[in-house]
Structure formats: C-alpha cells, structure tokens
PDB file of C-alpha atoms in Angstrom:
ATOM      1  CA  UNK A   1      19.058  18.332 -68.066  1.00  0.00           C
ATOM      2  CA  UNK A   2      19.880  21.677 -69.558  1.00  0.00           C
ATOM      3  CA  UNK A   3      20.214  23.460 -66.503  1.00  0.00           C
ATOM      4  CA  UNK A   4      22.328  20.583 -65.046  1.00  0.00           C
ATOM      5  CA  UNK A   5      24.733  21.145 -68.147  1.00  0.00           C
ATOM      6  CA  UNK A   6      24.664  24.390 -67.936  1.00  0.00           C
ATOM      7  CA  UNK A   7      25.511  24.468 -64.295  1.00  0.00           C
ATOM      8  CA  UNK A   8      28.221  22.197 -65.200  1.00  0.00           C
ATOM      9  CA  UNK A   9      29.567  23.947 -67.970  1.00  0.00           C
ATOM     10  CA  UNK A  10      30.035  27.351 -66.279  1.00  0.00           C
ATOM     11  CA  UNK A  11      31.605  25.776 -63.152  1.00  0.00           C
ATOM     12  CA  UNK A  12      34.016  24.278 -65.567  1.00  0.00           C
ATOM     13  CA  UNK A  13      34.922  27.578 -67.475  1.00  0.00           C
ATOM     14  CA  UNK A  14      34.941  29.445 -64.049  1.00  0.00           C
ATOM     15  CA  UNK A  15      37.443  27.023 -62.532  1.00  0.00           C
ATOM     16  CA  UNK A  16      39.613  27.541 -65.934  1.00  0.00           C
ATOM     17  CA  UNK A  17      39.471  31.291 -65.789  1.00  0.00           C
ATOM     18  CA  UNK A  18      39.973  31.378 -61.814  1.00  0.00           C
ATOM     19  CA  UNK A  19      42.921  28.911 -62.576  1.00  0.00           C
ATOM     20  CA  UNK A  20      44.068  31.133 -65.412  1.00  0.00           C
ATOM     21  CA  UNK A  21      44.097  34.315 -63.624  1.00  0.00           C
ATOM     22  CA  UNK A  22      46.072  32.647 -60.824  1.00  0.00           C
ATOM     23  CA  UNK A  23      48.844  34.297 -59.907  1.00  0.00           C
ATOM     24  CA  UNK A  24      51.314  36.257 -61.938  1.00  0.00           C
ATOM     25  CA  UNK A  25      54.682  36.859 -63.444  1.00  0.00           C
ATOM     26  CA  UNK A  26      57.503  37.452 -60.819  1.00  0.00           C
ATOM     27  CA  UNK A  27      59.021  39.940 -63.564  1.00  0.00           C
ATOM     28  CA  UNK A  28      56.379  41.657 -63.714  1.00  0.00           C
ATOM     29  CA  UNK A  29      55.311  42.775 -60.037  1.00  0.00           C
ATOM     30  CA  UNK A  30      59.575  43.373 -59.835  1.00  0.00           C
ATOM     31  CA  UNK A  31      59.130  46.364 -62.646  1.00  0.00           C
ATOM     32  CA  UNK A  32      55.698  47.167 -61.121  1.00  0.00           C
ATOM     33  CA  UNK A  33      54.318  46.821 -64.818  1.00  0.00           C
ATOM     34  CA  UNK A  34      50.203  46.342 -64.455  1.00  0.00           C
ATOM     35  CA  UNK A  35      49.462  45.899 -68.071  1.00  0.00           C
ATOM     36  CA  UNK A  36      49.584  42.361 -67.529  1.00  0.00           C
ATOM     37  CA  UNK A  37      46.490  43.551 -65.116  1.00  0.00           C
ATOM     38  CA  UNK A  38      44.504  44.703 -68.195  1.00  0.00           C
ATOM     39  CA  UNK A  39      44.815  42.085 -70.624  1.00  0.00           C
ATOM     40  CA  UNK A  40      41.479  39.957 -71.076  1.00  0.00           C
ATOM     41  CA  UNK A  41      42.411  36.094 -70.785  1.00  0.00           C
ATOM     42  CA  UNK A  42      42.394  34.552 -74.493  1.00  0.00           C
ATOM     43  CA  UNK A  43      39.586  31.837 -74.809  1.00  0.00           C
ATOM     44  CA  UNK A  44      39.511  29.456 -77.647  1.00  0.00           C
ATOM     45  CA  UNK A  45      36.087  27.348 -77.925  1.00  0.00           C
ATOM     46  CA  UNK A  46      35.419  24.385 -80.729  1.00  0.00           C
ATOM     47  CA  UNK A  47      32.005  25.226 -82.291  1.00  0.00           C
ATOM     48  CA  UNK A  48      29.739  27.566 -82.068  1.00  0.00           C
ATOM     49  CA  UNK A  49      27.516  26.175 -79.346  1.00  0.00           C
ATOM     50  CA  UNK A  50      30.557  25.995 -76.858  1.00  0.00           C
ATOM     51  CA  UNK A  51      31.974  29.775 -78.296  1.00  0.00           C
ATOM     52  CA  UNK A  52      28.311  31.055 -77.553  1.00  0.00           C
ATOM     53  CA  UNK A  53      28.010  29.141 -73.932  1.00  0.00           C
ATOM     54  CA  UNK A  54      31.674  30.224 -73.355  1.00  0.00           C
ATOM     55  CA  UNK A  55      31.257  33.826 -74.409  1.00  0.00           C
ATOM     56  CA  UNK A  56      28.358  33.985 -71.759  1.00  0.00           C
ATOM     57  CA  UNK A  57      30.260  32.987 -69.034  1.00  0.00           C
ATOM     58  CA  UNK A  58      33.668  35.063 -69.636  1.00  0.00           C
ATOM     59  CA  UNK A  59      31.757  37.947 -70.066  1.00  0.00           C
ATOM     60  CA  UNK A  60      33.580  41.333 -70.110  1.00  0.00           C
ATOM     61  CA  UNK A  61      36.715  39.398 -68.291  1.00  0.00           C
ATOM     62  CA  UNK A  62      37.854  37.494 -71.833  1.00  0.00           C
ATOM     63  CA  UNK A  63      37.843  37.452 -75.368  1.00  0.00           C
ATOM     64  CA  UNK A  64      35.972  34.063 -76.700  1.00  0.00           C
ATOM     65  CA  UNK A  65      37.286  32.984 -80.594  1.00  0.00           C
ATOM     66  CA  UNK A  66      35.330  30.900 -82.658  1.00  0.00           C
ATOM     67  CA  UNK A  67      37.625  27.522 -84.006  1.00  0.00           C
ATOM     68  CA  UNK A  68      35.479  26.225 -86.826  1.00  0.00           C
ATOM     69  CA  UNK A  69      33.699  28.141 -88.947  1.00  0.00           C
ATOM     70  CA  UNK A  70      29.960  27.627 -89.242  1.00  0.00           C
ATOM     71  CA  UNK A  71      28.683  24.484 -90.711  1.00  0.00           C
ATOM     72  CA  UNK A  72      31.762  22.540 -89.984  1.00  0.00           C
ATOM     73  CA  UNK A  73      31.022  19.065 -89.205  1.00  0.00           C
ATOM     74  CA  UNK A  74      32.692  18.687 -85.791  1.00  0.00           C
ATOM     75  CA  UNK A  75      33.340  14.751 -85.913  1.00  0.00           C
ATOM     76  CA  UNK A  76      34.716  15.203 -88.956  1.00  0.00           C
ATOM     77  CA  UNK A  77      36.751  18.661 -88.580  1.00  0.00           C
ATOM     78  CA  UNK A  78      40.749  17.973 -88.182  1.00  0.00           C
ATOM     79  CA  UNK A  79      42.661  21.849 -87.201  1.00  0.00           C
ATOM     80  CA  UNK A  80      45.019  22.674 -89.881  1.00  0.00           C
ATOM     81  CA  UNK A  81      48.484  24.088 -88.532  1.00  0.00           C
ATOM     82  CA  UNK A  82      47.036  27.443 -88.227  1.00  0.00           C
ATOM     83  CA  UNK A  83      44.110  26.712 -85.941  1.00  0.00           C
ATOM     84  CA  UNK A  84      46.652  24.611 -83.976  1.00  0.00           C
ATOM     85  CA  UNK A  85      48.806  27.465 -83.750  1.00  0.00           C
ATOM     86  CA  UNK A  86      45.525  29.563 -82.771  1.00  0.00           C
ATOM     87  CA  UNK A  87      44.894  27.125 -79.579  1.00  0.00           C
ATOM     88  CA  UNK A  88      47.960  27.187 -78.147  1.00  0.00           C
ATOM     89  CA  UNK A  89      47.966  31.029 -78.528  1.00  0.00           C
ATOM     90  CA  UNK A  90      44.817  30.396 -76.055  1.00  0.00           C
ATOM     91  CA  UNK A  91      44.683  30.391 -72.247  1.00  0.00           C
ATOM     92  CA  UNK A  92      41.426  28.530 -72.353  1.00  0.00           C
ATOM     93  CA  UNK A  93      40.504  25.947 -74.593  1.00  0.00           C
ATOM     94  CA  UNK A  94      36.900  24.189 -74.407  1.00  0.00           C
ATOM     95  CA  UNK A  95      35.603  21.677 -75.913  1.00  0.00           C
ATOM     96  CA  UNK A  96      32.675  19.120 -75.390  1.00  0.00           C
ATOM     97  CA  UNK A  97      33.740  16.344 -75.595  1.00  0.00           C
ATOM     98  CA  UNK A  98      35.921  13.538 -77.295  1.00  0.00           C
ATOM     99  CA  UNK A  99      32.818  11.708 -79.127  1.00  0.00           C
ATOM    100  CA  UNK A 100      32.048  15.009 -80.607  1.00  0.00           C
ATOM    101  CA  UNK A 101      35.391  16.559 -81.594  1.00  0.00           C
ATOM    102  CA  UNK A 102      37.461  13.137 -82.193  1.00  0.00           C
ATOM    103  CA  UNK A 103      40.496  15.143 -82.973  1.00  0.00           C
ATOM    104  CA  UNK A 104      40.971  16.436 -79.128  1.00  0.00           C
ATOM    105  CA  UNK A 105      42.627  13.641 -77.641  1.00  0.00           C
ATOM    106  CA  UNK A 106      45.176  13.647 -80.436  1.00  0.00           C
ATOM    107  CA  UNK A 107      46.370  17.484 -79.676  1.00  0.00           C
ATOM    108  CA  UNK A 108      45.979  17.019 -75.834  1.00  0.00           C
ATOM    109  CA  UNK A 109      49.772  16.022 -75.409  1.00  0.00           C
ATOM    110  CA  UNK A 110      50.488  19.005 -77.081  1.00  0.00           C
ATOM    111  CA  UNK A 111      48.349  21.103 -75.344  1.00  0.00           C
ATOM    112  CA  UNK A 112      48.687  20.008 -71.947  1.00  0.00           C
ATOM    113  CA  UNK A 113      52.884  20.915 -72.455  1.00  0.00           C
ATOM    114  CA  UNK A 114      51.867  24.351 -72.996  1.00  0.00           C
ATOM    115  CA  UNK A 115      50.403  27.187 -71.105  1.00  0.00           C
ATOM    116  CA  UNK A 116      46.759  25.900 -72.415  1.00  0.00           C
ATOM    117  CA  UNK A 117      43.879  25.293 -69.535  1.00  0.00           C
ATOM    118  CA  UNK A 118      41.882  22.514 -71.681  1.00  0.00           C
ATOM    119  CA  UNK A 119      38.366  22.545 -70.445  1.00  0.00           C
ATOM    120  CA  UNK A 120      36.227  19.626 -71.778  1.00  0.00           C
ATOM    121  CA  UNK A 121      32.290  21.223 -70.669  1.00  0.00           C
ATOM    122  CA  UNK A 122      30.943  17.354 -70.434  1.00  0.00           C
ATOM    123  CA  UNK A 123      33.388  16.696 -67.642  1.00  0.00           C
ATOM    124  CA  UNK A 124      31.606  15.539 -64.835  1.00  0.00           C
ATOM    125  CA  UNK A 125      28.362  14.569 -66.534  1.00  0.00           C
ATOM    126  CA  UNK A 126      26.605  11.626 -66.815  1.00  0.00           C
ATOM    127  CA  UNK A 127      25.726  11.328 -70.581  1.00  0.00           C
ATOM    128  CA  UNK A 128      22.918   9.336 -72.144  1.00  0.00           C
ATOM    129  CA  UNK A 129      23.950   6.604 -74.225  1.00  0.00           C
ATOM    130  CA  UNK A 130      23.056   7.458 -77.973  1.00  0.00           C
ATOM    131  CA  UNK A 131      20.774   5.230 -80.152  1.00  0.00           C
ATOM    132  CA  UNK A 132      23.728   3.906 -83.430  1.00  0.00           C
ATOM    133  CA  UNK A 133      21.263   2.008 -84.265  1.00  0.00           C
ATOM    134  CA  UNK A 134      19.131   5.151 -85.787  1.00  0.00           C
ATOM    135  CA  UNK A 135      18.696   4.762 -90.070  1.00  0.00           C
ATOM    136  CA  UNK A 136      18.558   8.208 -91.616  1.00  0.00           C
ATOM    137  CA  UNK A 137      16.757   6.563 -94.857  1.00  0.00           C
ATOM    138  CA  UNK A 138      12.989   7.112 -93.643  1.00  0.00           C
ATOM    139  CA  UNK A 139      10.666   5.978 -96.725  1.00  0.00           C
TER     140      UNK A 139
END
C-alpha cells in the first residue's frame, strides 16, 4: 500500500510540475529574456508529510513551503488571509485529501481562478474506509 501511494503521489506531483513548466510567456521569448528559464517552480504543500513527500519529488527543480506549522491539527486548521495569500503565490499546491484538510474544497474556487495547479496526492486511490466507530477512552 505504501508503494502504491507513493507511486501515486509522485505521478501526481510530476504531472503538476510537467503541467507547470508547460510552455511559456510570449513576452518573454519576444525580448529573448531566459530568467524566466532559471526560476524554480513555487510549491506549496499542507502538512508536513505531503511538504516532505513533495520536497522528494521536486527535487533540485522547485522550492517546497511548509503551510502549517508543526503540530497543527489538519482537520481542524482553517488558512488565515496570509497563508491564503501564500497559496495562490504557489504554482503547485498539494494536498491529501478533503477528509483530511476539510478547508480545501472551500478555497478550490478560488484557487482553480488563479494560476494554482491544485494537486490532491489521494487522487486516484482507492482508500480504506476508516473505523468512526473507534473510542479513544481505553480503561
């Protein structure tokens, strides 16, 4: 299963990087400027799992930021107007998925207007159904 995801996940950030690096500016092969060339491709990744996955993948080609700071509760999490302003900033945004970070689908709209690639790594998988039937008292 963890190879499967992983599999999964760096097809996912390879097709948003491929898709981000895509073409180019008509201004800019006109004045023959190649800095757009050099710049790395701006990734933005939810929580540290998905920033350490992500980070693997882009490699030397991108620079991966960190969203929430460490032990933020992901389900819980909402982005203040700064980290919003942070992801669309982004080429890349990944996430996991919508049961994890419940506050994706509520920026997506926004998102998808912009110039953001939103990569969701669970796309494509077939996810086990979870046990909410679980008590965390144990006597």
């Amino acid at each position: 299963m963890k190879k499967f995801f992983k599999i999964t996940m760096l097809s996912a950030v390879a097709l948003a990087l491929a898709a981000c690096g895509q073409g180019g500016s008509d201004a800019t092969e006109q004045s023959g400027n190649a800095s757009s060339e050099n710049e790395q491709i701006q990734v933005m990744a939810t929580f540290y799992p998905m920033y350490d996955f992500t980070r693997q993948v882009v490699g030397d080609e991108g620079q991966v930021e960190l969203l929430m700071p460490a032990g933020t509760d992901s389900h819980d999490y909402e982005p203040s107007a700064k980290d919003m302003a942070k992801i669309q900033d982004a080429d890349v945004f990944v996430y996991n998925n919508e049961n994890m970070e419940m506050w994706v689908p509520s920026i997506e709209a926004t998102l998808n207007d912009g110039d953001v690639t939103v990569v969701k790594a669970t796309e494509g998988m077939v996810l086990l159904p979870g046990d909410e039937d679980h008590d965390h008292d144990h006597d």
